[in-house]
mmCIF file of C-alpha atoms in Angstrom:
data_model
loop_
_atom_site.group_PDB
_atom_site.id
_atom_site.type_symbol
_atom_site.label_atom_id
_atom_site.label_comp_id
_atom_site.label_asym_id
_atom_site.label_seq_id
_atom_site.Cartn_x
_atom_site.Cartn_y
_atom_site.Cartn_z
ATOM 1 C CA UNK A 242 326.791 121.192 121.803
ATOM 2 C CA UNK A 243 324.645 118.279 120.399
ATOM 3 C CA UNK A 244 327.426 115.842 118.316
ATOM 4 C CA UNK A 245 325.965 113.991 115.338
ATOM 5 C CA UNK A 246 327.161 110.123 114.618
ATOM 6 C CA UNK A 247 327.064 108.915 111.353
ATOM 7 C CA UNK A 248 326.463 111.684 108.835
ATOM 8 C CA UNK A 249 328.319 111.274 105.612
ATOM 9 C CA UNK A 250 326.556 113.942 103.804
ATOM 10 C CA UNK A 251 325.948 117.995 104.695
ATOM 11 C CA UNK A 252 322.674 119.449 102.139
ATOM 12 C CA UNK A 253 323.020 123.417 102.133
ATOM 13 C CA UNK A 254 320.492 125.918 101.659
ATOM 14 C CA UNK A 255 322.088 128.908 100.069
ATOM 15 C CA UNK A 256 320.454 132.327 100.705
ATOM 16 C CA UNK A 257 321.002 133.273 104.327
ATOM 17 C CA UNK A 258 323.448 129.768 104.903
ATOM 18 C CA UNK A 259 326.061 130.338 102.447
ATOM 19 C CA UNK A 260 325.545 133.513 100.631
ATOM 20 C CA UNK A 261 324.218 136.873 102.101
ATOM 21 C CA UNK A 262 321.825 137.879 99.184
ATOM 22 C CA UNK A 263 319.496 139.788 101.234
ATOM 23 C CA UNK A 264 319.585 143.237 100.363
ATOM 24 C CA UNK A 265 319.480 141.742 96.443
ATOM 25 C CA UNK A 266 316.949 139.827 97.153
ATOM 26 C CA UNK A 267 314.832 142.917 99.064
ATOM 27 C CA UNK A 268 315.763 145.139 96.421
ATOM 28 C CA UNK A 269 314.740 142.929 93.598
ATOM 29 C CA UNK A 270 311.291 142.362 95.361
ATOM 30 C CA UNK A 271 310.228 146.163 96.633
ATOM 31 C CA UNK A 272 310.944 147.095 92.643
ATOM 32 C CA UNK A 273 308.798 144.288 91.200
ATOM 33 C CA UNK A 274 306.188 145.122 93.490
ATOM 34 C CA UNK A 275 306.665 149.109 91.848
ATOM 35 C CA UNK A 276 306.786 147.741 88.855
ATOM 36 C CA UNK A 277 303.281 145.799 88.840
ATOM 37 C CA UNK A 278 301.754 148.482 91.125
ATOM 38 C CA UNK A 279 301.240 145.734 93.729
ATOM 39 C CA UNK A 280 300.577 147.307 97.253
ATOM 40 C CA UNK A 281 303.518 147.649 99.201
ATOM 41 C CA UNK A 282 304.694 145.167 101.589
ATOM 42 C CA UNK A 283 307.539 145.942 104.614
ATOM 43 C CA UNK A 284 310.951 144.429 104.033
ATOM 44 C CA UNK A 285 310.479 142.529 106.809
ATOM 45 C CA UNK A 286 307.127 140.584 104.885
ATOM 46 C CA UNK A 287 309.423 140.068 102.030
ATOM 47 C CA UNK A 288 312.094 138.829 104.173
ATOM 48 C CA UNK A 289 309.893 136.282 105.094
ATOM 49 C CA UNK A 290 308.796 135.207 101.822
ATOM 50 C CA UNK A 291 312.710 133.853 101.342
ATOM 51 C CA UNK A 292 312.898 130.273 100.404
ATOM 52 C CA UNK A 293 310.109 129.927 98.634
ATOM 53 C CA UNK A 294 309.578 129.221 94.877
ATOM 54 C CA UNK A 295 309.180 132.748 93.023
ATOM 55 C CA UNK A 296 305.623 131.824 91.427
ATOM 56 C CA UNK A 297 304.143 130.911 95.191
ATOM 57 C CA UNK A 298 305.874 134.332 96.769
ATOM 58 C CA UNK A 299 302.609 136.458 95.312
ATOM 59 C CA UNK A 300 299.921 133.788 97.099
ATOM 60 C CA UNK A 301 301.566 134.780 100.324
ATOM 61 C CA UNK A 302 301.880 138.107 99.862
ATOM 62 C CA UNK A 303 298.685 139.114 98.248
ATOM 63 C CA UNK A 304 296.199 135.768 98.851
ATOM 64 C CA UNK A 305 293.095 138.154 97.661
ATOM 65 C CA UNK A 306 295.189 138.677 94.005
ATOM 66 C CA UNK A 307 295.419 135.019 92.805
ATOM 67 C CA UNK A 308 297.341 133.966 89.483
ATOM 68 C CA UNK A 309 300.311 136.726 90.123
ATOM 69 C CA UNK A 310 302.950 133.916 90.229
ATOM 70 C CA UNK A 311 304.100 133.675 86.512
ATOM 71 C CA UNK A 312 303.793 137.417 86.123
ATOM 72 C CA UNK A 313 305.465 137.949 89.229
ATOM 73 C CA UNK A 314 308.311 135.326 88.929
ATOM 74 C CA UNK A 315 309.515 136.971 85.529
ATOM 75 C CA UNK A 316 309.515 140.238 86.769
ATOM 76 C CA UNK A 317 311.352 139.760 89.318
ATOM 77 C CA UNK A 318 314.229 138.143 87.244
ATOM 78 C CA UNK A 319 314.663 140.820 85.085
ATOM 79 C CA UNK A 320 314.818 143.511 88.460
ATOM 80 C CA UNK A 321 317.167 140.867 90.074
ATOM 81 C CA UNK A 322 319.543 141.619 87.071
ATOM 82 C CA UNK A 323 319.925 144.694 87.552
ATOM 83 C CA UNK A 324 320.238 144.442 91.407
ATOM 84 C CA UNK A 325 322.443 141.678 90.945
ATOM 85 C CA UNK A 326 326.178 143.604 90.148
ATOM 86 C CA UNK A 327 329.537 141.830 90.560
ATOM 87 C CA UNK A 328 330.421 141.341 94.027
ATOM 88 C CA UNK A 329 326.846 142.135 95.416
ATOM 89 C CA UNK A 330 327.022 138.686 97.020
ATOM 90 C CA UNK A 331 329.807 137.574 99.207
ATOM 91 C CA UNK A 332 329.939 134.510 101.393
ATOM 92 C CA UNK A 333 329.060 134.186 105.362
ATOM 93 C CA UNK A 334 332.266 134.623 107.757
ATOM 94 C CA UNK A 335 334.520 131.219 107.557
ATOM 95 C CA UNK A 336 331.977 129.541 104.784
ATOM 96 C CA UNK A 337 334.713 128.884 102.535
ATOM 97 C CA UNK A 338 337.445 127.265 105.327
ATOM 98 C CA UNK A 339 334.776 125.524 107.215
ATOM 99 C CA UNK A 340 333.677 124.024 103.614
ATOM 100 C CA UNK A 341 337.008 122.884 103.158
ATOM 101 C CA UNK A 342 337.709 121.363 106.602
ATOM 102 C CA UNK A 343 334.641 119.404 105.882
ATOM 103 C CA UNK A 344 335.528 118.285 102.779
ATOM 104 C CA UNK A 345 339.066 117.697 103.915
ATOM 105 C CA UNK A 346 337.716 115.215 106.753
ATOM 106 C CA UNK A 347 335.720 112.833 103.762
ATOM 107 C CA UNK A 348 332.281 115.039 104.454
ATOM 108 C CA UNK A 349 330.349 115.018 100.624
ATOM 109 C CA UNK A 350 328.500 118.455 100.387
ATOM 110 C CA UNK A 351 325.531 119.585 98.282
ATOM 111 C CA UNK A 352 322.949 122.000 97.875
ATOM 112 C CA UNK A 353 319.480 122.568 98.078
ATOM 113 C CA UNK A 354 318.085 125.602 96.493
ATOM 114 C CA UNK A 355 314.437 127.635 95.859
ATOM 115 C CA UNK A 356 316.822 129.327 93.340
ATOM 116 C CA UNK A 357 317.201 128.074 89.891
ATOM 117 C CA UNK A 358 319.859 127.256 88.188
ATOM 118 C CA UNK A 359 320.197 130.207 86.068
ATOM 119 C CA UNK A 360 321.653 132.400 89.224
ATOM 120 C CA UNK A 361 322.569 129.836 91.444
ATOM 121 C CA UNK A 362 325.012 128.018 89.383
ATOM 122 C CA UNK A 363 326.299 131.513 88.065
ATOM 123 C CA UNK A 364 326.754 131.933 92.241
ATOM 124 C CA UNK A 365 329.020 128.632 92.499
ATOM 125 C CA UNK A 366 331.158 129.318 90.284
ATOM 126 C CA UNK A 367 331.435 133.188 90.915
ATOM 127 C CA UNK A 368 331.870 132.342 94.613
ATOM 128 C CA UNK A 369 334.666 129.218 93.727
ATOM 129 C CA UNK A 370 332.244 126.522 95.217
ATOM 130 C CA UNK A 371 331.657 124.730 92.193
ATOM 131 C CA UNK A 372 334.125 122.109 92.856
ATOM 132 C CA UNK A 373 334.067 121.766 96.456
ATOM 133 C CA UNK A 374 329.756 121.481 95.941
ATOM 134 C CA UNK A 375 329.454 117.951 94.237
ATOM 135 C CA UNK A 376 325.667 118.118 93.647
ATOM 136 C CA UNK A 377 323.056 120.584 93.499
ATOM 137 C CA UNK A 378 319.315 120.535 93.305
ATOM 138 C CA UNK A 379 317.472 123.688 92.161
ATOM 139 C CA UNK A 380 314.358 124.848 91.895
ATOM 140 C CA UNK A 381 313.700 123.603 88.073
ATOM 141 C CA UNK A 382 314.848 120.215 89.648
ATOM 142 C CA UNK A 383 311.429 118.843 91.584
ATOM 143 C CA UNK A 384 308.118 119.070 91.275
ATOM 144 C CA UNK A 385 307.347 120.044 95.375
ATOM 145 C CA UNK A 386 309.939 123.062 96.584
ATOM 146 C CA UNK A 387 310.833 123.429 100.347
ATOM 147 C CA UNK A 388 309.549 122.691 102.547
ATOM 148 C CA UNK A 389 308.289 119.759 100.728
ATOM 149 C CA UNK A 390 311.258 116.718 101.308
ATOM 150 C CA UNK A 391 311.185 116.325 97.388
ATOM 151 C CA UNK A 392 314.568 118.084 97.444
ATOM 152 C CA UNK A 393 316.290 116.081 100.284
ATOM 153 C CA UNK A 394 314.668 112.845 98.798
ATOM 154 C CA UNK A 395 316.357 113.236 95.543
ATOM 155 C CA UNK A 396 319.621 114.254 96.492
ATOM 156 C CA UNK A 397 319.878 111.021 98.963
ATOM 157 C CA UNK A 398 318.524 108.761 96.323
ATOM 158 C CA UNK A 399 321.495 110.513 94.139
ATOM 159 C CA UNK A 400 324.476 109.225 97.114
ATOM 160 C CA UNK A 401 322.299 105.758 97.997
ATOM 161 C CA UNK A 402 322.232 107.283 101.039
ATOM 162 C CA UNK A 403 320.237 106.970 104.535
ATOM 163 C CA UNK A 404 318.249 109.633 106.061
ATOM 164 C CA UNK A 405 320.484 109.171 109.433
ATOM 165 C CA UNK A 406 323.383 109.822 107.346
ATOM 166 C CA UNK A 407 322.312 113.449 106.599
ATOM 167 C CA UNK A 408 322.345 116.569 107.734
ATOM 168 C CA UNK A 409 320.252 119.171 106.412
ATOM 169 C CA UNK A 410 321.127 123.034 107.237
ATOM 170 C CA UNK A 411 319.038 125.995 106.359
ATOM 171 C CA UNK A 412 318.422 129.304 107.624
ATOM 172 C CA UNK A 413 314.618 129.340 107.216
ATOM 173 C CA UNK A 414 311.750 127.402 108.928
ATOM 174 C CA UNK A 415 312.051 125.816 105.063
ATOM 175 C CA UNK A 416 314.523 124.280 105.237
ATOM 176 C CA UNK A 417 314.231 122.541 108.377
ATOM 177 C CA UNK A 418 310.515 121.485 107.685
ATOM 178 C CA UNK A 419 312.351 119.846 104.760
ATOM 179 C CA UNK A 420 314.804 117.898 106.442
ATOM 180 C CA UNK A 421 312.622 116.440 108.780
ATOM 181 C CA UNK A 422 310.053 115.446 106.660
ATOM 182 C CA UNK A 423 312.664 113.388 104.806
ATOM 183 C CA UNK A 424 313.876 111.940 108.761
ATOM 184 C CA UNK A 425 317.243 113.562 108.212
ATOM 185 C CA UNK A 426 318.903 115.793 111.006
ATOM 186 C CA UNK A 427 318.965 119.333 110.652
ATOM 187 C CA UNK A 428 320.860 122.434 111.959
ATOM 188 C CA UNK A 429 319.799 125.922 111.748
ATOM 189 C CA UNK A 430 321.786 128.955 110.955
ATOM 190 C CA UNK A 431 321.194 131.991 112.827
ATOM 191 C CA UNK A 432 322.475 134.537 110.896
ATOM 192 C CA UNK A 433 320.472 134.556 107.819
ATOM 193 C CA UNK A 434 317.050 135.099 107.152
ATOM 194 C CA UNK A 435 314.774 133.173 109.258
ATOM 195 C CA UNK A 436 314.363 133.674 112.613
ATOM 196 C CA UNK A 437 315.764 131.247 115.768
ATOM 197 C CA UNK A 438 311.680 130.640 117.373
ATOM 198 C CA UNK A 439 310.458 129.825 113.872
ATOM 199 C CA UNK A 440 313.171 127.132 113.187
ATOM 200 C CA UNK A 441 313.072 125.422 116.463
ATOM 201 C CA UNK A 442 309.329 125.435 116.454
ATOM 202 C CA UNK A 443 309.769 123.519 112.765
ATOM 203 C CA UNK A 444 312.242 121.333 115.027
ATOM 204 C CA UNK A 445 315.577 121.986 113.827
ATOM 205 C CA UNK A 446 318.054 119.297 116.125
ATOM 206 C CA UNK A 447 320.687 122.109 116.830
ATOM 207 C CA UNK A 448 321.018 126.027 115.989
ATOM 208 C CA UNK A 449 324.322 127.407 115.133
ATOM 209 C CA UNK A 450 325.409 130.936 115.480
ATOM 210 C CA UNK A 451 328.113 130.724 112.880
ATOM 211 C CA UNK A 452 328.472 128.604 110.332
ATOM 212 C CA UNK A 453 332.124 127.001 111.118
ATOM 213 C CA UNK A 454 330.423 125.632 114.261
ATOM 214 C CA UNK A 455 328.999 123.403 111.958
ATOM 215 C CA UNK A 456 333.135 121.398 112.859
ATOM 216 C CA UNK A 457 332.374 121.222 116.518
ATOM 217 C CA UNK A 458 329.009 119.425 115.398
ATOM 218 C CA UNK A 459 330.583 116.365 113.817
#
């Protein structure tokens, strides 16, 4: 497996790399679409939509219906909320050691999220990663989402650090368009919501089929 020299910093997605939200997340979307008597899209056109800012999700999915985001964006919060019950959320297989071991060997971890901080900071702290996660971009946080590098950009800027020094890991074709737009590496995770052809064909460096592989990698 491909080792990586140099990195000093790991950037995390968090739907589908940390935290399984799926089923949330597909239950919060089929509702809003009942809700504003949109046509109905498969779970698996939703599942695609992932990663994406919630006001561009409705230009995807329904191009020939323009101005839905707003509408669309606040609907879907309030169905999330209901979707969203304690414990609805857990955490990938060996997330939490695998962050520690990183942390333990001098690794400096953040996150880059679609999500905004309203849920995703709730999340953290729910999910005890609020101290081991030292910086966090959300959605409310740049002006260009994934897979724009606005995110990546500002969180090196934040460490003074190097592109080479990074490594950016994602589950979605996102994420990794992101990292290599800003020249960092990138590893994709397998077992969230994107798929392994679209992330290698974005040109993630290295796919990993769980995430504490992530240990043999540095």
């Amino acid at each position: 497996m491909k080792k990586f020299q140099g990195i000093k910093l790991l950037v995390l997605d968090f739907d589908g790399t940390l935290a399984d939200t799926l089923q949330v997340i597909l239950d919060s979307m089929q509702s809003t679409l009942r809700v504003l008597n949109l046509p109905a899209r498969s779970d698996a056109q939703c599942k695609a939509m992932i990663g994406l800012r919630l006001t561009e999700i409705p230009e995807h999915l329904f191009p020939e219906l323009p101005g839905l985001g707003p509408t669309y964006a606040a609907t879907y919060r309030e169905e999330f909320a209901k979707f969203n019950t304690a414990g609805a959320v857990p955490l990938f297989p060996h997330v939490m050691e695998t962050l520690h071991a990183l942390a333990d060997r001098g690794y400096m971890l953040s996150i880059a999220s679609s999500r905004a901080h309203e849920t995703l900071d709730k999340y953290l702290r729910d999910l005890q990663l609020e101290d081991i996660v030292t910086y966090v971009v959300a959605a409310e946080d740049v002006s260009h989402a994934k897979p724009d590098p606005e995110p990546v950009l500002k969180t090196l800027e934040h460490f003074n650090l190097k592109p080479q020094e990074v490594l950016v890991v994602g589950d979605t074709d996102f994420d990794i368009l992101m990292g290599r737009h800003a020249d960092c590496y990138t590893c994709g995770v397998t077992y969230g919501n994107g798929s392994r052809a679209s992330m290698l064909e974005a040109g993630a460096h290295v796919l990993i089929d769980d995430f504490s592989q992530l240990l043999d990698l540095l």
